[in-house]
Amino acid sequence: MVLYINCCIRRGSRTERLAQAVLKKMGEYNEVFLPAEDIKPLNEKKLCKRTELLNAGELENSMFDRAHQFANADKIVIAAPFWDGSFPSLLKVYIENIYAVGIVSHYSSDGTPVGMCSADELVYVTTAGGKYIPDFSYDYIKALAQGCFGIKNTRLVVAEMLDIAGMDSEKILRDAMENA
């Protein structure tokens, strides 16, 4: 099963259009549309509850449904526009909520994270109005995927320079969609 994590705030966004081209080649998928999810940053009460459940081995609690969905996916596609040098904060909040030790990773005896996710590939899809800089978006997701979740294969699909005067943004996007 392909898990599509859609962090495109505007339906029909350029990033979503590019992601749809990627998904079309992958077949059926389950979508998590983050703007419509009731997902919030962890606060003290929720963090304590999560820690209590994890320590008790109660991994089937509904609090971990998103973590299980992520851990059990065969492939993961994340669509997140490049905003202000990174991705929308909703994606970080989602990651914070799915990162449950014992479900998506565990720790080795020396404290190193060991991934437990089933996915053999994570595809990160983004668009940028100017030059795309992956440091605080794709590179961050890639580091988590490979270093913590156990997803060794990651791929970046990007269309950039879409808001630069004189550039044909529709052609750039179409070319990226064809090459996705």
Short mmCIF file of N, CA and C in Angstrom, two decimals:
data_model
loop_
_atom_site.label_atom_id
_atom_site.label_comp_id
_atom_site.label_asym_id
_atom_site.label_seq_id
_atom_site.Cartn_x
_atom_site.Cartn_y
_atom_site.Cartn_z
N MET A 1 0.83 -1.17 0.00
CA MET A 1 0.00 0.00 0.00
C MET A 1 0.89 1.25 0.00
N VAL A 2 0.54 2.20 -0.85
CA VAL A 2 1.24 3.48 -0.89
C VAL A 2 0.52 4.44 0.05
N LEU A 3 1.28 5.09 0.90
CA LEU A 3 0.74 6.11 1.79
C LEU A 3 1.12 7.47 1.23
N TYR A 4 0.11 8.28 0.95
CA TYR A 4 0.31 9.62 0.41
C TYR A 4 0.05 10.64 1.52
N ILE A 5 1.10 11.29 1.97
CA ILE A 5 0.99 12.32 3.00
C ILE A 5 0.97 13.66 2.29
N ASN A 6 -0.21 14.25 2.23
CA ASN A 6 -0.43 15.47 1.46
C ASN A 6 -0.44 16.67 2.40
N CYS A 7 0.60 17.48 2.27
CA CYS A 7 0.72 18.67 3.11
C CYS A 7 0.49 19.94 2.28
N CYS A 8 -0.24 19.80 1.19
CA CYS A 8 -0.53 20.94 0.32
C CYS A 8 -1.77 21.66 0.86
N ILE A 9 -1.56 22.84 1.36
CA ILE A 9 -2.64 23.60 2.00
C ILE A 9 -3.74 23.93 0.99
N ARG A 10 -3.32 24.32 -0.21
CA ARG A 10 -4.28 24.66 -1.27
C ARG A 10 -4.51 23.45 -2.15
N ARG A 11 -5.76 22.99 -2.24
CA ARG A 11 -6.09 21.91 -3.18
C ARG A 11 -5.78 22.41 -4.57
N GLY A 12 -5.26 21.52 -5.41
CA GLY A 12 -4.90 21.89 -6.77
C GLY A 12 -3.59 22.64 -6.85
N SER A 13 -2.82 22.64 -5.78
CA SER A 13 -1.54 23.35 -5.75
C SER A 13 -0.58 22.71 -6.75
N ARG A 14 0.46 23.43 -7.08
CA ARG A 14 1.47 22.91 -8.02
C ARG A 14 2.14 21.68 -7.44
N THR A 15 2.41 21.70 -6.15
CA THR A 15 3.04 20.53 -5.51
C THR A 15 2.11 19.33 -5.59
N GLU A 16 0.83 19.55 -5.36
CA GLU A 16 -0.11 18.43 -5.44
C GLU A 16 -0.22 17.91 -6.87
N ARG A 17 -0.20 18.80 -7.83
CA ARG A 17 -0.24 18.35 -9.24
C ARG A 17 0.96 17.47 -9.56
N LEU A 18 2.13 17.86 -9.08
CA LEU A 18 3.34 17.07 -9.29
C LEU A 18 3.24 15.73 -8.55
N ALA A 19 2.72 15.77 -7.34
CA ALA A 19 2.55 14.53 -6.57
C ALA A 19 1.58 13.58 -7.26
N GLN A 20 0.52 14.11 -7.83
CA GLN A 20 -0.44 13.25 -8.54
C GLN A 20 0.21 12.54 -9.72
N ALA A 21 1.15 13.20 -10.38
CA ALA A 21 1.89 12.55 -11.48
C ALA A 21 2.73 11.39 -10.95
N VAL A 22 3.34 11.57 -9.79
CA VAL A 22 4.12 10.50 -9.16
C VAL A 22 3.19 9.36 -8.76
N LEU A 23 2.09 9.68 -8.12
CA LEU A 23 1.15 8.67 -7.63
C LEU A 23 0.51 7.88 -8.77
N LYS A 24 0.28 8.52 -9.88
CA LYS A 24 -0.32 7.85 -11.04
C LYS A 24 0.52 6.66 -11.47
N LYS A 25 1.83 6.79 -11.34
CA LYS A 25 2.75 5.72 -11.73
C LYS A 25 2.85 4.63 -10.66
N MET A 26 2.33 4.91 -9.47
CA MET A 26 2.47 3.97 -8.36
C MET A 26 1.22 3.14 -8.12
N GLY A 27 0.09 3.54 -8.65
CA GLY A 27 -1.14 2.79 -8.44
C GLY A 27 -1.95 3.32 -7.28
N GLU A 28 -2.68 2.41 -6.63
CA GLU A 28 -3.58 2.80 -5.54
C GLU A 28 -2.81 3.34 -4.35
N TYR A 29 -3.46 4.25 -3.64
CA TYR A 29 -2.82 4.84 -2.46
C TYR A 29 -3.88 5.26 -1.46
N ASN A 30 -3.44 5.39 -0.21
CA ASN A 30 -4.26 5.96 0.85
C ASN A 30 -3.71 7.34 1.15
N GLU A 31 -4.59 8.33 1.19
CA GLU A 31 -4.16 9.71 1.40
C GLU A 31 -4.44 10.17 2.82
N VAL A 32 -3.44 10.83 3.39
CA VAL A 32 -3.62 11.56 4.63
C VAL A 32 -3.48 13.03 4.24
N PHE A 33 -4.59 13.74 4.21
CA PHE A 33 -4.60 15.16 3.84
C PHE A 33 -4.42 15.96 5.12
N LEU A 34 -3.19 16.35 5.40
CA LEU A 34 -2.86 16.96 6.69
C LEU A 34 -3.68 18.20 7.03
N PRO A 35 -4.00 19.09 6.08
CA PRO A 35 -4.80 20.26 6.47
C PRO A 35 -6.18 19.91 7.04
N ALA A 36 -6.69 18.72 6.72
CA ALA A 36 -8.01 18.33 7.22
C ALA A 36 -7.92 17.45 8.47
N GLU A 37 -6.73 17.03 8.82
CA GLU A 37 -6.55 16.17 10.00
C GLU A 37 -6.62 17.00 11.28
N ASP A 38 -7.12 16.37 12.33
CA ASP A 38 -7.12 17.02 13.64
C ASP A 38 -5.82 16.64 14.33
N ILE A 39 -4.76 17.24 13.86
CA ILE A 39 -3.43 16.90 14.35
C ILE A 39 -2.82 18.14 14.99
N LYS A 40 -2.33 17.95 16.19
CA LYS A 40 -1.80 19.08 16.95
C LYS A 40 -0.42 18.73 17.50
N PRO A 41 0.38 19.76 17.77
CA PRO A 41 1.68 19.49 18.39
C PRO A 41 1.49 18.80 19.74
N LEU A 42 2.48 18.03 20.12
CA LEU A 42 2.42 17.38 21.42
C LEU A 42 2.53 18.44 22.51
N ASN A 43 1.63 18.35 23.48
CA ASN A 43 1.74 19.20 24.67
C ASN A 43 2.14 18.29 25.83
N GLU A 44 2.30 18.85 27.00
CA GLU A 44 2.78 18.06 28.13
C GLU A 44 1.85 16.89 28.45
N LYS A 45 0.55 17.14 28.44
CA LYS A 45 -0.41 16.09 28.78
C LYS A 45 -0.36 14.95 27.75
N LYS A 46 -0.36 15.30 26.48
CA LYS A 46 -0.35 14.29 25.43
C LYS A 46 0.99 13.54 25.41
N LEU A 47 2.08 14.24 25.62
CA LEU A 47 3.40 13.61 25.65
C LEU A 47 3.50 12.62 26.82
N CYS A 48 3.00 13.00 27.97
CA CYS A 48 3.02 12.10 29.13
C CYS A 48 2.17 10.86 28.87
N LYS A 49 0.99 11.05 28.28
CA LYS A 49 0.11 9.93 27.95
C LYS A 49 0.80 8.99 26.97
N ARG A 50 1.42 9.56 25.92
CA ARG A 50 2.11 8.75 24.92
C ARG A 50 3.24 7.96 25.57
N THR A 51 4.03 8.61 26.39
CA THR A 51 5.14 7.94 27.07
C THR A 51 4.63 6.82 27.97
N GLU A 52 3.55 7.09 28.70
CA GLU A 52 2.95 6.08 29.58
C GLU A 52 2.51 4.85 28.77
N LEU A 53 1.83 5.07 27.65
CA LEU A 53 1.35 3.97 26.81
C LEU A 53 2.51 3.19 26.20
N LEU A 54 3.52 3.90 25.71
CA LEU A 54 4.68 3.22 25.12
C LEU A 54 5.43 2.40 26.17
N ASN A 55 5.62 2.96 27.34
CA ASN A 55 6.32 2.24 28.41
C ASN A 55 5.55 1.00 28.86
N ALA A 56 4.22 1.07 28.77
CA ALA A 56 3.39 -0.07 29.16
C ALA A 56 3.23 -1.07 28.02
N GLY A 57 3.78 -0.75 26.86
CA GLY A 57 3.67 -1.65 25.71
C GLY A 57 2.30 -1.65 25.08
N GLU A 58 1.52 -0.62 25.34
CA GLU A 58 0.17 -0.52 24.79
C GLU A 58 0.21 0.17 23.42
N LEU A 59 0.82 -0.54 22.46
CA LEU A 59 1.06 0.04 21.14
C LEU A 59 -0.17 0.05 20.24
N GLU A 60 -1.23 -0.64 20.64
CA GLU A 60 -2.44 -0.68 19.81
C GLU A 60 -3.44 0.40 20.18
N ASN A 61 -3.09 1.27 21.08
CA ASN A 61 -3.95 2.39 21.44
C ASN A 61 -4.19 3.25 20.21
N SER A 62 -5.38 3.82 20.09
CA SER A 62 -5.72 4.64 18.92
C SER A 62 -4.80 5.85 18.76
N MET A 63 -4.13 6.25 19.81
CA MET A 63 -3.18 7.35 19.72
C MET A 63 -2.08 7.06 18.69
N PHE A 64 -1.86 5.77 18.42
CA PHE A 64 -0.78 5.36 17.54
C PHE A 64 -1.25 4.91 16.15
N ASP A 65 -2.50 5.18 15.82
CA ASP A 65 -3.02 4.75 14.51
C ASP A 65 -2.19 5.31 13.36
N ARG A 66 -1.86 6.60 13.41
CA ARG A 66 -1.06 7.21 12.34
C ARG A 66 0.34 6.59 12.27
N ALA A 67 0.92 6.31 13.42
CA ALA A 67 2.26 5.69 13.45
C ALA A 67 2.22 4.31 12.81
N HIS A 68 1.21 3.52 13.12
CA HIS A 68 1.07 2.19 12.51
C HIS A 68 0.86 2.31 11.00
N GLN A 69 0.03 3.25 10.58
CA GLN A 69 -0.22 3.45 9.15
C GLN A 69 1.09 3.77 8.43
N PHE A 70 1.89 4.65 9.01
CA PHE A 70 3.17 5.02 8.44
C PHE A 70 4.13 3.83 8.43
N ALA A 71 4.23 3.13 9.55
CA ALA A 71 5.17 2.01 9.68
C ALA A 71 4.83 0.86 8.75
N ASN A 72 3.55 0.66 8.44
CA ASN A 72 3.12 -0.47 7.63
C ASN A 72 3.03 -0.19 6.14
N ALA A 73 3.24 1.04 5.73
CA ALA A 73 3.15 1.38 4.30
C ALA A 73 4.27 0.72 3.52
N ASP A 74 3.97 0.34 2.29
CA ASP A 74 4.98 -0.25 1.40
C ASP A 74 5.85 0.83 0.75
N LYS A 75 5.22 1.95 0.44
CA LYS A 75 5.89 3.11 -0.13
C LYS A 75 5.23 4.34 0.48
N ILE A 76 6.00 5.42 0.57
CA ILE A 76 5.47 6.66 1.14
C ILE A 76 5.78 7.80 0.18
N VAL A 77 4.76 8.60 -0.10
CA VAL A 77 4.93 9.81 -0.90
C VAL A 77 4.53 10.98 -0.02
N ILE A 78 5.43 11.93 0.12
CA ILE A 78 5.14 13.14 0.89
C ILE A 78 5.13 14.31 -0.08
N ALA A 79 4.04 15.05 -0.10
CA ALA A 79 3.93 16.25 -0.93
C ALA A 79 3.88 17.46 -0.01
N ALA A 80 4.91 18.31 -0.12
CA ALA A 80 4.98 19.49 0.75
C ALA A 80 5.64 20.63 -0.02
N PRO A 81 4.93 21.73 -0.20
CA PRO A 81 5.53 22.86 -0.91
C PRO A 81 6.71 23.44 -0.11
N PHE A 82 7.62 24.05 -0.83
CA PHE A 82 8.79 24.70 -0.22
C PHE A 82 8.40 26.11 0.16
N TRP A 83 8.28 26.35 1.47
CA TRP A 83 7.86 27.65 1.99
C TRP A 83 8.93 28.18 2.93
N ASP A 84 9.35 29.37 2.71
CA ASP A 84 10.23 30.06 3.66
C ASP A 84 11.40 29.18 4.11
N GLY A 85 12.01 28.47 3.17
CA GLY A 85 13.19 27.68 3.47
C GLY A 85 12.94 26.30 4.04
N SER A 86 11.68 25.87 4.06
CA SER A 86 11.37 24.56 4.63
C SER A 86 10.02 24.08 4.08
N PHE A 87 9.36 23.24 4.85
CA PHE A 87 8.03 22.76 4.49
C PHE A 87 7.02 23.32 5.49
N PRO A 88 5.71 23.25 5.16
CA PRO A 88 4.71 23.73 6.12
C PRO A 88 4.83 23.01 7.47
N SER A 89 4.57 23.74 8.54
CA SER A 89 4.73 23.21 9.89
C SER A 89 3.84 21.99 10.16
N LEU A 90 2.77 21.85 9.42
CA LEU A 90 1.89 20.68 9.59
C LEU A 90 2.66 19.37 9.42
N LEU A 91 3.63 19.37 8.51
CA LEU A 91 4.40 18.14 8.30
C LEU A 91 5.25 17.81 9.52
N LYS A 92 5.84 18.80 10.13
CA LYS A 92 6.62 18.57 11.36
C LYS A 92 5.73 18.05 12.48
N VAL A 93 4.54 18.62 12.60
CA VAL A 93 3.60 18.16 13.63
C VAL A 93 3.20 16.71 13.37
N TYR A 94 2.97 16.37 12.10
CA TYR A 94 2.64 14.99 11.74
C TYR A 94 3.78 14.05 12.16
N ILE A 95 5.01 14.41 11.81
CA ILE A 95 6.17 13.58 12.14
C ILE A 95 6.28 13.42 13.66
N GLU A 96 6.08 14.50 14.38
CA GLU A 96 6.13 14.46 15.84
C GLU A 96 5.10 13.47 16.39
N ASN A 97 3.95 13.40 15.75
CA ASN A 97 2.89 12.52 16.21
C ASN A 97 3.08 11.06 15.81
N ILE A 98 3.77 10.79 14.70
CA ILE A 98 3.95 9.40 14.28
C ILE A 98 5.23 8.78 14.81
N TYR A 99 6.12 9.61 15.31
CA TYR A 99 7.41 9.09 15.77
C TYR A 99 7.22 8.43 17.14
N ALA A 100 6.79 7.19 17.13
CA ALA A 100 6.54 6.43 18.36
C ALA A 100 7.55 5.29 18.44
N VAL A 101 8.42 5.34 19.43
CA VAL A 101 9.42 4.29 19.63
C VAL A 101 8.69 2.99 19.94
N GLY A 102 9.06 1.96 19.21
CA GLY A 102 8.39 0.67 19.33
C GLY A 102 7.46 0.42 18.16
N ILE A 103 7.20 1.46 17.37
CA ILE A 103 6.33 1.32 16.19
C ILE A 103 7.09 1.69 14.91
N VAL A 104 7.67 2.88 14.88
CA VAL A 104 8.42 3.30 13.69
C VAL A 104 9.92 3.09 13.85
N SER A 105 10.37 2.98 15.09
CA SER A 105 11.79 2.72 15.36
C SER A 105 11.95 2.16 16.77
N HIS A 106 13.13 1.69 17.04
CA HIS A 106 13.51 1.33 18.41
C HIS A 106 14.98 1.72 18.55
N TYR A 107 15.52 1.58 19.73
CA TYR A 107 16.91 1.96 19.96
C TYR A 107 17.77 0.71 20.16
N SER A 108 18.95 0.75 19.56
CA SER A 108 19.92 -0.33 19.78
C SER A 108 20.51 -0.15 21.18
N SER A 109 21.32 -1.11 21.60
CA SER A 109 21.91 -1.04 22.95
C SER A 109 22.82 0.17 23.14
N ASP A 110 23.32 0.74 22.02
CA ASP A 110 24.16 1.93 22.15
C ASP A 110 23.38 3.23 21.94
N GLY A 111 22.04 3.12 21.87
CA GLY A 111 21.19 4.30 21.75
C GLY A 111 20.93 4.78 20.35
N THR A 112 21.41 4.06 19.35
CA THR A 112 21.19 4.44 17.96
C THR A 112 19.79 4.04 17.52
N PRO A 113 19.05 4.95 16.84
CA PRO A 113 17.73 4.57 16.32
C PRO A 113 17.85 3.47 15.26
N VAL A 114 16.95 2.51 15.32
CA VAL A 114 16.87 1.45 14.34
C VAL A 114 15.46 1.47 13.77
N GLY A 115 15.37 1.67 12.47
CA GLY A 115 14.06 1.79 11.82
C GLY A 115 13.27 0.51 11.82
N MET A 116 11.95 0.66 11.93
CA MET A 116 11.04 -0.47 11.92
C MET A 116 9.99 -0.36 10.82
N CYS A 117 10.13 0.62 9.94
CA CYS A 117 9.12 0.84 8.90
C CYS A 117 9.29 -0.15 7.75
N SER A 118 8.18 -0.53 7.15
CA SER A 118 8.16 -1.50 6.06
C SER A 118 8.47 -0.90 4.70
N ALA A 119 8.31 0.40 4.54
CA ALA A 119 8.44 1.03 3.23
C ALA A 119 9.82 0.79 2.63
N ASP A 120 9.82 0.49 1.34
CA ASP A 120 11.10 0.34 0.64
C ASP A 120 11.51 1.62 -0.07
N GLU A 121 10.61 2.62 -0.06
CA GLU A 121 10.94 3.88 -0.71
C GLU A 121 10.10 5.00 -0.12
N LEU A 122 10.73 6.17 0.00
CA LEU A 122 10.03 7.40 0.36
C LEU A 122 10.32 8.42 -0.74
N VAL A 123 9.27 8.96 -1.32
CA VAL A 123 9.40 9.96 -2.37
C VAL A 123 8.94 11.29 -1.80
N TYR A 124 9.81 12.28 -1.87
CA TYR A 124 9.49 13.63 -1.37
C TYR A 124 9.24 14.51 -2.58
N VAL A 125 8.03 15.08 -2.66
CA VAL A 125 7.62 15.90 -3.80
C VAL A 125 7.45 17.34 -3.32
N THR A 126 8.06 18.27 -4.06
CA THR A 126 7.95 19.66 -3.69
C THR A 126 8.05 20.57 -4.91
N THR A 127 7.62 21.79 -4.74
CA THR A 127 7.79 22.83 -5.75
C THR A 127 8.30 24.08 -5.04
N ALA A 128 9.02 24.90 -5.81
CA ALA A 128 9.57 26.13 -5.24
C ALA A 128 9.43 27.27 -6.24
N GLY A 129 9.10 28.43 -5.72
CA GLY A 129 8.99 29.61 -6.57
C GLY A 129 10.33 30.05 -7.11
N GLY A 130 11.39 29.85 -6.34
CA GLY A 130 12.75 30.21 -6.74
C GLY A 130 13.61 28.98 -6.80
N LYS A 131 14.87 29.15 -6.49
CA LYS A 131 15.81 28.02 -6.46
C LYS A 131 15.49 27.16 -5.25
N TYR A 132 15.41 25.86 -5.45
CA TYR A 132 15.10 24.94 -4.35
C TYR A 132 16.37 24.63 -3.57
N ILE A 133 16.29 24.77 -2.26
CA ILE A 133 17.40 24.46 -1.36
C ILE A 133 16.91 23.35 -0.41
N PRO A 134 17.46 22.15 -0.54
CA PRO A 134 16.91 21.01 0.21
C PRO A 134 17.31 20.90 1.67
N ASP A 135 18.20 21.76 2.14
CA ASP A 135 18.78 21.60 3.48
C ASP A 135 17.77 21.35 4.59
N PHE A 136 16.70 22.14 4.65
CA PHE A 136 15.76 22.07 5.76
C PHE A 136 14.40 21.50 5.36
N SER A 137 14.39 20.75 4.30
CA SER A 137 13.16 20.09 3.86
C SER A 137 13.50 18.66 3.46
N TYR A 138 13.85 18.43 2.20
CA TYR A 138 14.14 17.06 1.76
C TYR A 138 15.28 16.43 2.57
N ASP A 139 16.35 17.15 2.79
CA ASP A 139 17.48 16.56 3.51
C ASP A 139 17.08 16.13 4.92
N TYR A 140 16.21 16.90 5.56
CA TYR A 140 15.70 16.56 6.89
C TYR A 140 14.87 15.27 6.83
N ILE A 141 13.95 15.21 5.87
CA ILE A 141 13.09 14.03 5.71
C ILE A 141 13.94 12.81 5.36
N LYS A 142 14.90 12.98 4.47
CA LYS A 142 15.80 11.89 4.08
C LYS A 142 16.57 11.36 5.29
N ALA A 143 17.08 12.26 6.11
CA ALA A 143 17.83 11.84 7.31
C ALA A 143 16.94 11.05 8.26
N LEU A 144 15.70 11.49 8.45
CA LEU A 144 14.77 10.74 9.30
C LEU A 144 14.45 9.37 8.70
N ALA A 145 14.16 9.36 7.41
CA ALA A 145 13.79 8.11 6.73
C ALA A 145 14.91 7.09 6.85
N GLN A 146 16.12 7.51 6.52
CA GLN A 146 17.24 6.57 6.49
C GLN A 146 17.81 6.29 7.87
N GLY A 147 17.91 7.31 8.70
CA GLY A 147 18.56 7.15 9.99
C GLY A 147 17.68 6.70 11.13
N CYS A 148 16.38 6.92 11.00
CA CYS A 148 15.48 6.60 12.12
C CYS A 148 14.37 5.62 11.75
N PHE A 149 13.83 5.72 10.52
CA PHE A 149 12.68 4.89 10.15
C PHE A 149 13.07 3.62 9.41
N GLY A 150 14.32 3.52 8.94
CA GLY A 150 14.76 2.32 8.23
C GLY A 150 14.36 2.29 6.77
N ILE A 151 14.04 3.43 6.20
CA ILE A 151 13.67 3.52 4.78
C ILE A 151 14.91 4.00 4.03
N LYS A 152 15.61 3.08 3.42
CA LYS A 152 16.91 3.40 2.83
C LYS A 152 16.81 4.16 1.51
N ASN A 153 15.79 3.90 0.72
CA ASN A 153 15.65 4.54 -0.58
C ASN A 153 14.75 5.77 -0.47
N THR A 154 15.33 6.92 -0.74
CA THR A 154 14.54 8.15 -0.78
C THR A 154 14.81 8.81 -2.13
N ARG A 155 13.82 9.55 -2.57
CA ARG A 155 13.93 10.22 -3.87
C ARG A 155 13.26 11.57 -3.78
N LEU A 156 13.88 12.55 -4.42
CA LEU A 156 13.35 13.91 -4.48
C LEU A 156 12.78 14.15 -5.87
N VAL A 157 11.55 14.65 -5.91
CA VAL A 157 10.92 15.09 -7.15
C VAL A 157 10.58 16.56 -6.94
N VAL A 158 11.18 17.44 -7.75
CA VAL A 158 11.05 18.87 -7.52
C VAL A 158 10.85 19.62 -8.83
N ALA A 159 10.04 20.66 -8.76
CA ALA A 159 9.93 21.66 -9.83
C ALA A 159 10.26 22.99 -9.17
N GLU A 160 11.26 23.69 -9.69
CA GLU A 160 11.71 24.94 -9.07
C GLU A 160 11.69 26.08 -10.07
N MET A 161 11.89 27.29 -9.54
CA MET A 161 11.95 28.52 -10.35
C MET A 161 10.57 28.87 -10.94
N LEU A 162 9.51 28.45 -10.26
CA LEU A 162 8.16 28.61 -10.81
C LEU A 162 7.62 30.03 -10.72
N ASP A 163 8.18 30.87 -9.89
CA ASP A 163 7.69 32.24 -9.74
C ASP A 163 8.69 33.29 -10.23
N ILE A 164 9.69 32.87 -10.98
CA ILE A 164 10.71 33.78 -11.47
C ILE A 164 10.26 34.38 -12.80
N ALA A 165 10.30 35.71 -12.88
CA ALA A 165 9.88 36.41 -14.10
C ALA A 165 10.67 35.89 -15.30
N GLY A 166 9.94 35.62 -16.36
CA GLY A 166 10.55 35.14 -17.59
C GLY A 166 10.60 33.62 -17.70
N MET A 167 10.33 32.92 -16.60
CA MET A 167 10.33 31.45 -16.63
C MET A 167 8.93 30.97 -17.00
N ASP A 168 8.84 29.90 -17.75
CA ASP A 168 7.57 29.29 -18.14
C ASP A 168 7.21 28.26 -17.07
N SER A 169 6.50 28.70 -16.05
CA SER A 169 6.23 27.82 -14.90
C SER A 169 5.42 26.59 -15.30
N GLU A 170 4.49 26.72 -16.21
CA GLU A 170 3.70 25.56 -16.62
C GLU A 170 4.57 24.54 -17.35
N LYS A 171 5.50 25.00 -18.17
CA LYS A 171 6.41 24.07 -18.85
C LYS A 171 7.33 23.39 -17.85
N ILE A 172 7.86 24.15 -16.91
CA ILE A 172 8.73 23.57 -15.88
C ILE A 172 7.97 22.48 -15.11
N LEU A 173 6.73 22.79 -14.74
CA LEU A 173 5.92 21.83 -14.00
C LEU A 173 5.59 20.61 -14.86
N ARG A 174 5.21 20.82 -16.11
CA ARG A 174 4.92 19.69 -17.01
C ARG A 174 6.15 18.79 -17.19
N ASP A 175 7.31 19.41 -17.38
CA ASP A 175 8.54 18.63 -17.54
C ASP A 175 8.83 17.80 -16.29
N ALA A 176 8.66 18.40 -15.13
CA ALA A 176 8.87 17.67 -13.87
C ALA A 176 7.88 16.53 -13.74
N MET A 177 6.64 16.76 -14.16
CA MET A 177 5.62 15.72 -14.08
C MET A 177 5.95 14.55 -15.00
N GLU A 178 6.44 14.85 -16.17
CA GLU A 178 6.83 13.80 -17.11
C GLU A 178 8.03 13.00 -16.62
N ASN A 179 8.95 13.66 -15.95
CA ASN A 179 10.18 13.01 -15.47
C ASN A 179 10.03 12.37 -14.09
N ALA A 180 8.89 12.59 -13.47
CA ALA A 180 8.69 12.10 -12.09
C ALA A 180 8.76 10.58 -12.02
#
